[in-house]
Amino acid sequence: CNKAVPKLTTRRQLLRTSSMAHNSHRAALALQLHRLTVPTLSVVIDSTIVKSKYEVHRIYCIGRNYREHAIEMGHDPDREPPFFFQKPADAAIDTTVVKSIPYPSMTDDLHHEAELVVALKGGGINLTPEDAKESIFGYALGCDLTRRDLQSEAKYLRRPWDHSKGFDFSAPCGAIVPKEECSLDLKTLQLDMSCCVNGETRQQSKLNCMIWNIEETISILSKYYRLTAGDLILTGTPAGVSPLQIGDSVRVSCGDIPECTFQVSES
C-alpha cells in the first residue's frame, strides 16, 4: 500500500515558525502592558457605562476661569488672557471603578475644585472655535484636587505648581458621556454644576459663568499645544473651594452628565 510521506520540516521553517510565535506573544504582552500603563476612563454608550474605553493622552487645566473663584483666590477677575497648567495623564482616576482617593503626602490643606471635563476625539494646532467644537468627543465631571498650602508657597516663591497640582490621584473623573447623548448646549451653558462634601453644597454655579467658554478655551490652548484624541481639558472651577479631610465623601454633579463621586481615604 502507498503510505503518505511526511514532509520534512527544515531548520529555516522551524526558525520562521518560532519567530512568528514569539512575535505574536510579544504583541500580546505589549497590548496587555499598554492597557495596564495607559490611563483610561469609562464611557457611556447607549445608557450603559463601558469601562476602560477612553484612553487618556494628556490632562490640561485652565486657571481661574470663573470670576468669583478668581476673587476668592485674591486675583483680578477682569477678563485676562487665560493660562494653563498640566497634570500627568495617570493622575486621571476613573471614579466608576475606584471609589477611594488617598489623602496625599506633604500637605495639610487638600482642596476640592469641581470642574467640567471636556474629552477630545481629535484636534490639531491653531484651531478655530468652530474646529474646536468639532474636536469634542464628550463631557465628564472631575475634581482638580489641589495641595493648597504647596500652591500658596509656589505662588509666593514664583515657582511652578507641579507639586501642588500634579500628584498621584489628583484628577478623579466620572464617566464620559458623548456630546450627542448629553443635554449640554455649548451656546447657552445653562447647566448647574455643584460639589457636595458629606451632603453639604460647597460649590455651585452655572457653566455659563465661565470667563472663557469651551470653544474659546480649546482654540486658545491649541495655539500652545497640538491637541489630539485622548486629551482631557478641565475647564475651571467656581467659587467655594475648601479643605477636605480623611473620610469626606465628595460628589460633583451637573445635569445628565455622570457624577464624579469618591471618598477621601488614608494614604
GROMACS .gro file of C-alpha atoms in nm:
model
  267
    1CYS     CA    1   0.000   0.000   0.000
    2ASN     CA    2   0.106   0.354  -0.057
    3LYS     CA    3   0.194   0.549   0.256
    4ALA     CA    4   0.196   0.926   0.272
    5VAL     CA    5   0.547   1.053   0.302
    6PRO     CA    6   0.569   1.306   0.587
    7LYS     CA    7   0.708   1.644   0.496
    8LEU     CA    8   1.041   1.716   0.649
    9THR     CA    9   1.049   2.038   0.848
   10THR     CA   10   1.356   2.236   0.764
   11ARG     CA   11   1.555   2.432   1.018
   12ARG     CA   12   1.455   2.751   0.838
   13GLN     CA   13   1.085   2.665   0.871
   14LEU     CA   14   1.128   2.589   1.239
   15LEU     CA   15   1.301   2.921   1.297
   16ARG     CA   16   1.035   3.106   1.099
   17THR     CA   17   0.751   2.939   1.295
   18SER     CA   18   0.926   3.003   1.622
   19SER     CA   19   0.983   3.367   1.528
   20MET     CA   20   0.618   3.416   1.432
   21ALA     CA   21   0.501   3.263   1.759
   22HIS     CA   22   0.749   3.478   1.951
   23ASN     CA   23   0.635   3.795   1.775
   24SER     CA   24   0.271   3.709   1.837
   25HIS     CA   25   0.346   3.652   2.205
   26ARG     CA   26   0.536   3.981   2.225
   27ALA     CA   27   0.249   4.165   2.059
   28ALA     CA   28   0.002   4.018   2.308
   29LEU     CA   29   0.225   4.116   2.600
   30ALA     CA   30   0.271   4.466   2.457
   31LEU     CA   31  -0.106   4.507   2.429
   32GLN     CA   32  -0.154   4.392   2.788
   33LEU     CA   33   0.120   4.628   2.907
   34HIS     CA   34  -0.035   4.913   2.708
   35ARG     CA   35  -0.371   4.853   2.873
   36LEU     CA   36  -0.208   4.843   3.215
   37THR     CA   37   0.002   5.157   3.170
   38VAL     CA   38  -0.226   5.385   2.968
   39PRO     CA   39  -0.483   5.550   3.195
   40THR     CA   40  -0.843   5.506   3.084
   41LEU     CA   41  -1.187   5.642   3.168
   42SER     CA   42  -1.528   5.485   3.129
   43VAL     CA   43  -1.768   5.598   2.856
   44VAL     CA   44  -2.147   5.596   2.850
   45ILE     CA   45  -2.267   5.405   2.541
   46ASP     CA   46  -2.642   5.367   2.491
   47SER     CA   47  -2.703   5.448   2.858
   48THR     CA   48  -2.455   5.179   2.968
   49ILE     CA   49  -2.122   5.258   3.130
   50VAL     CA   50  -1.842   5.079   2.945
   51LYS     CA   51  -1.521   5.068   3.150
   52SER     CA   52  -1.167   5.138   3.023
   53LYS     CA   53  -1.298   5.272   2.693
   54TYR     CA   54  -1.133   5.615   2.661
   55GLU     CA   55  -0.752   5.630   2.666
   56VAL     CA   56  -0.612   5.945   2.827
   57HIS     CA   57  -0.332   6.122   2.643
   58ARG     CA   58  -0.281   6.447   2.834
   59ILE     CA   59  -0.463   6.650   3.101
   60TYR     CA   60  -0.482   7.027   3.055
   61CYS     CA   61  -0.632   7.265   3.311
   62ILE     CA   62  -0.728   7.630   3.278
   63GLY     CA   63  -0.673   7.851   3.581
   64ARG     CA   64  -0.918   8.099   3.734
   65ASN     CA   65  -1.188   8.065   3.468
   66TYR     CA   66  -1.476   8.169   3.697
   67ARG     CA   67  -1.498   8.530   3.815
   68GLU     CA   68  -1.598   8.457   4.174
   69HIS     CA   69  -1.324   8.196   4.214
   70ALA     CA   70  -1.065   8.444   4.088
   71ILE     CA   71  -1.184   8.690   4.353
   72GLU     CA   72  -1.173   8.433   4.635
   73MET     CA   73  -0.816   8.347   4.535
   74GLY     CA   74  -0.718   8.714   4.555
   75HIS     CA   75  -0.691   8.794   4.185
   76ASP     CA   76  -0.837   9.048   3.945
   77PRO     CA   77  -1.149   8.891   3.792
   78ASP     CA   78  -1.140   9.101   3.473
   79ARG     CA   79  -1.117   8.900   3.153
   80GLU     CA   80  -0.745   8.847   3.101
   81PRO     CA   81  -0.565   8.601   2.870
   82PRO     CA   82  -0.617   8.250   3.009
   83PHE     CA   83  -0.331   8.046   3.148
   84PHE     CA   84  -0.294   7.670   3.157
   85PHE     CA   85  -0.115   7.400   3.350
   86GLN     CA   86  -0.099   7.022   3.318
   87LYS     CA   87  -0.139   6.713   3.529
   88PRO     CA   88   0.019   6.375   3.446
   89ALA     CA   89  -0.210   6.153   3.239
   90ASP     CA   90  -0.212   5.888   3.512
   91ALA     CA   91  -0.348   6.142   3.760
   92ALA     CA   92  -0.685   6.069   3.595
   93ILE     CA   93  -0.873   5.823   3.816
   94ASP     CA   94  -1.196   5.663   3.696
   95THR     CA   95  -1.439   5.702   3.986
   96THR     CA   96  -1.677   5.449   3.835
   97VAL     CA   97  -1.404   5.195   3.917
   98VAL     CA   98  -1.202   5.350   4.202
   99LYS     CA   99  -1.418   5.476   4.488
  100SER     CA  100  -1.144   5.587   4.726
  101ILE     CA  101  -0.884   5.862   4.675
  102PRO     CA  102  -0.591   5.861   4.921
  103TYR     CA  103  -0.508   6.182   5.105
  104PRO     CA  104  -0.176   6.293   4.952
  105SER     CA  105   0.150   6.332   5.138
  106MET     CA  106   0.328   6.662   5.206
  107THR     CA  107   0.013   6.863   5.270
  108ASP     CA  108  -0.227   6.956   5.548
  109ASP     CA  109  -0.458   7.154   5.319
  110LEU     CA  110  -0.607   6.943   5.039
  111HIS     CA  111  -0.879   7.131   4.847
  112HIS     CA  112  -1.154   7.019   4.608
  113GLU     CA  113  -1.211   7.205   4.280
  114ALA     CA  114  -1.515   7.077   4.089
  115GLU     CA  115  -1.478   7.106   3.711
  116LEU     CA  116  -1.647   7.021   3.382
  117VAL     CA  117  -1.410   6.798   3.187
  118VAL     CA  118  -1.400   6.807   2.806
  119ALA     CA  119  -1.273   6.492   2.632
  120LEU     CA  120  -1.137   6.532   2.279
  121LYS     CA  121  -1.170   6.294   1.984
  122GLY     CA  122  -0.931   6.491   1.761
  123GLY     CA  123  -0.763   6.826   1.742
  124GLY     CA  124  -0.461   6.986   1.582
  125ILE     CA  125  -0.297   7.325   1.619
  126ASN     CA  126  -0.436   7.677   1.579
  127LEU     CA  127  -0.794   7.557   1.585
  128THR     CA  128  -1.077   7.799   1.517
  129PRO     CA  129  -1.365   7.795   1.769
  130GLU     CA  130  -1.569   7.600   1.513
  131ASP     CA  131  -1.287   7.347   1.469
  132ALA     CA  132  -1.262   7.328   1.847
  133LYS     CA  133  -1.628   7.240   1.872
  134GLU     CA  134  -1.586   6.956   1.621
  135SER     CA  135  -1.291   6.815   1.817
  136ILE     CA  136  -1.506   6.739   2.124
  137PHE     CA  137  -1.589   6.376   2.196
  138GLY     CA  138  -1.785   6.425   2.515
  139TYR     CA  139  -1.806   6.557   2.868
  140ALA     CA  140  -1.733   6.432   3.218
  141LEU     CA  141  -1.719   6.573   3.567
  142GLY     CA  142  -1.399   6.584   3.763
  143CYS     CA  143  -1.222   6.730   4.061
  144ASP     CA  144  -0.893   6.916   4.040
  145LEU     CA  145  -0.751   6.814   4.378
  146THR     CA  146  -0.501   7.071   4.500
  147ARG     CA  147  -0.241   7.081   4.776
  148ARG     CA  148  -0.332   7.442   4.856
  149ASP     CA  149  -0.051   7.504   5.103
  150LEU     CA  150   0.207   7.397   4.845
  151GLN     CA  151   0.037   7.607   4.578
  152SER     CA  152   0.042   7.915   4.804
  153GLU     CA  153   0.411   7.858   4.870
  154ALA     CA  154   0.481   7.818   4.497
  155LYS     CA  155   0.295   8.140   4.420
  156TYR     CA  156   0.490   8.328   4.686
  157LEU     CA  157   0.823   8.195   4.556
  158ARG     CA  158   0.712   8.230   4.190
  159ARG     CA  159   0.771   7.862   4.127
  160PRO     CA  160   0.574   7.613   3.912
  161TRP     CA  161   0.263   7.445   4.051
  162ASP     CA  162   0.368   7.086   3.977
  163HIS     CA  163   0.386   6.973   4.341
  164SER     CA  164   0.051   7.128   4.425
  165LYS     CA  165  -0.143   7.011   4.118
  166GLY     CA  166   0.029   6.713   3.955
  167PHE     CA  167   0.041   6.449   4.225
  168ASP     CA  168  -0.095   6.092   4.217
  169PHE     CA  169  -0.477   6.058   4.215
  170SER     CA  170  -0.517   6.436   4.169
  171ALA     CA  171  -0.771   6.421   3.885
  172PRO     CA  172  -1.062   6.191   3.975
  173CYS     CA  173  -1.318   6.184   3.690
  174GLY     CA  174  -1.657   6.028   3.632
  175ALA     CA  175  -1.762   5.851   3.313
  176ILE     CA  176  -1.757   6.042   2.984
  177VAL     CA  177  -2.086   6.094   2.806
  178PRO     CA  178  -2.059   6.152   2.428
  179LYS     CA  179  -2.175   6.500   2.331
  180GLU     CA  180  -2.454   6.354   2.117
  181GLU     CA  181  -2.605   6.193   2.427
  182CYS     CA  182  -2.565   6.495   2.656
  183SER     CA  183  -2.804   6.785   2.712
  184LEU     CA  184  -2.519   7.037   2.744
  185ASP     CA  185  -2.569   7.321   2.494
  186LEU     CA  186  -2.240   7.495   2.415
  187LYS     CA  187  -2.424   7.815   2.314
  188THR     CA  188  -2.602   7.866   2.645
  189LEU     CA  189  -2.414   7.652   2.901
  190GLN     CA  190  -2.721   7.670   3.122
  191LEU     CA  191  -2.648   7.361   3.333
  192ASP     CA  192  -2.575   7.399   3.704
  193MET     CA  193  -2.260   7.233   3.840
  194SER     CA  194  -2.223   7.164   4.210
  195CYS     CA  195  -1.984   7.000   4.451
  196CYS     CA  196  -2.116   6.849   4.773
  197VAL     CA  197  -1.899   6.725   5.058
  198ASN     CA  198  -2.072   6.495   5.307
  199GLY     CA  199  -2.404   6.613   5.163
  200GLU     CA  200  -2.326   6.984   5.210
  201THR     CA  201  -2.312   7.201   4.896
  202ARG     CA  202  -1.980   7.386   4.884
  203GLN     CA  203  -1.958   7.488   4.518
  204GLN     CA  204  -2.242   7.575   4.283
  205SER     CA  205  -2.253   7.772   3.960
  206LYS     CA  206  -2.396   7.774   3.611
  207LEU     CA  207  -2.144   7.674   3.348
  208ASN     CA  208  -2.213   7.998   3.159
  209CYS     CA  209  -2.028   8.182   3.436
  210MET     CA  210  -1.702   8.070   3.273
  211ILE     CA  211  -1.490   8.365   3.165
  212TRP     CA  212  -1.365   8.173   2.861
  213ASN     CA  213  -1.619   7.935   2.710
  214ILE     CA  214  -1.535   7.584   2.596
  215GLU     CA  215  -1.467   7.657   2.228
  216GLU     CA  216  -1.252   7.958   2.317
  217THR     CA  217  -1.056   7.755   2.572
  218ILE     CA  218  -0.982   7.475   2.324
  219SER     CA  219  -0.895   7.721   2.046
  220ILE     CA  220  -0.650   7.919   2.263
  221LEU     CA  221  -0.495   7.604   2.409
  222SER     CA  222  -0.431   7.473   2.056
  223LYS     CA  223  -0.204   7.770   1.991
  224TYR     CA  224   0.038   7.632   2.250
  225TYR     CA  225  -0.002   7.254   2.205
  226ARG     CA  226  -0.103   7.014   1.931
  227LEU     CA  227  -0.425   6.871   2.067
  228THR     CA  228  -0.525   6.514   1.991
  229ALA     CA  229  -0.771   6.238   2.074
  230GLY     CA  230  -0.737   6.138   2.437
  231ASP     CA  231  -0.676   6.489   2.567
  232LEU     CA  232  -0.879   6.599   2.868
  233ILE     CA  233  -0.941   6.967   2.940
  234LEU     CA  234  -1.052   7.073   3.288
  235THR     CA  235  -1.241   7.396   3.226
  236GLY     CA  236  -1.207   7.574   3.559
  237THR     CA  237  -1.378   7.574   3.898
  238PRO     CA  238  -1.636   7.808   4.053
  239ALA     CA  239  -1.609   7.974   4.393
  240GLY     CA  240  -1.636   7.774   4.714
  241VAL     CA  241  -1.317   7.566   4.711
  242SER     CA  242  -1.239   7.439   5.059
  243PRO     CA  243  -1.039   7.177   5.252
  244LEU     CA  244  -1.105   6.803   5.252
  245GLN     CA  245  -1.042   6.567   5.540
  246ILE     CA  246  -0.990   6.191   5.555
  247GLY     CA  247  -1.331   6.025   5.547
  248ASP     CA  248  -1.504   6.300   5.349
  249SER     CA  249  -1.739   6.196   5.068
  250VAL     CA  250  -1.729   6.414   4.756
  251ARG     CA  251  -1.993   6.435   4.483
  252VAL     CA  252  -1.967   6.654   4.173
  253SER     CA  253  -2.286   6.676   3.966
  254CYS     CA  254  -2.411   6.866   3.661
  255GLY     CA  255  -2.726   6.791   3.462
  256ASP     CA  256  -2.729   6.449   3.298
  257ILE     CA  257  -2.350   6.412   3.298
  258PRO     CA  258  -2.248   6.112   3.514
  259GLU     CA  259  -2.148   6.219   3.863
  260CYS     CA  260  -1.794   6.208   3.995
  261THR     CA  261  -1.809   6.059   4.344
  262PHE     CA  262  -1.534   5.942   4.576
  263GLN     CA  263  -1.427   5.921   4.936
  264VAL     CA  264  -1.102   6.057   5.077
  265SER     CA  265  -0.909   5.778   5.247
  266GLU     CA  266  -0.588   5.746   5.442
  267SER     CA  267  -0.266   5.735   5.240
   0.00000   0.00000   0.00000
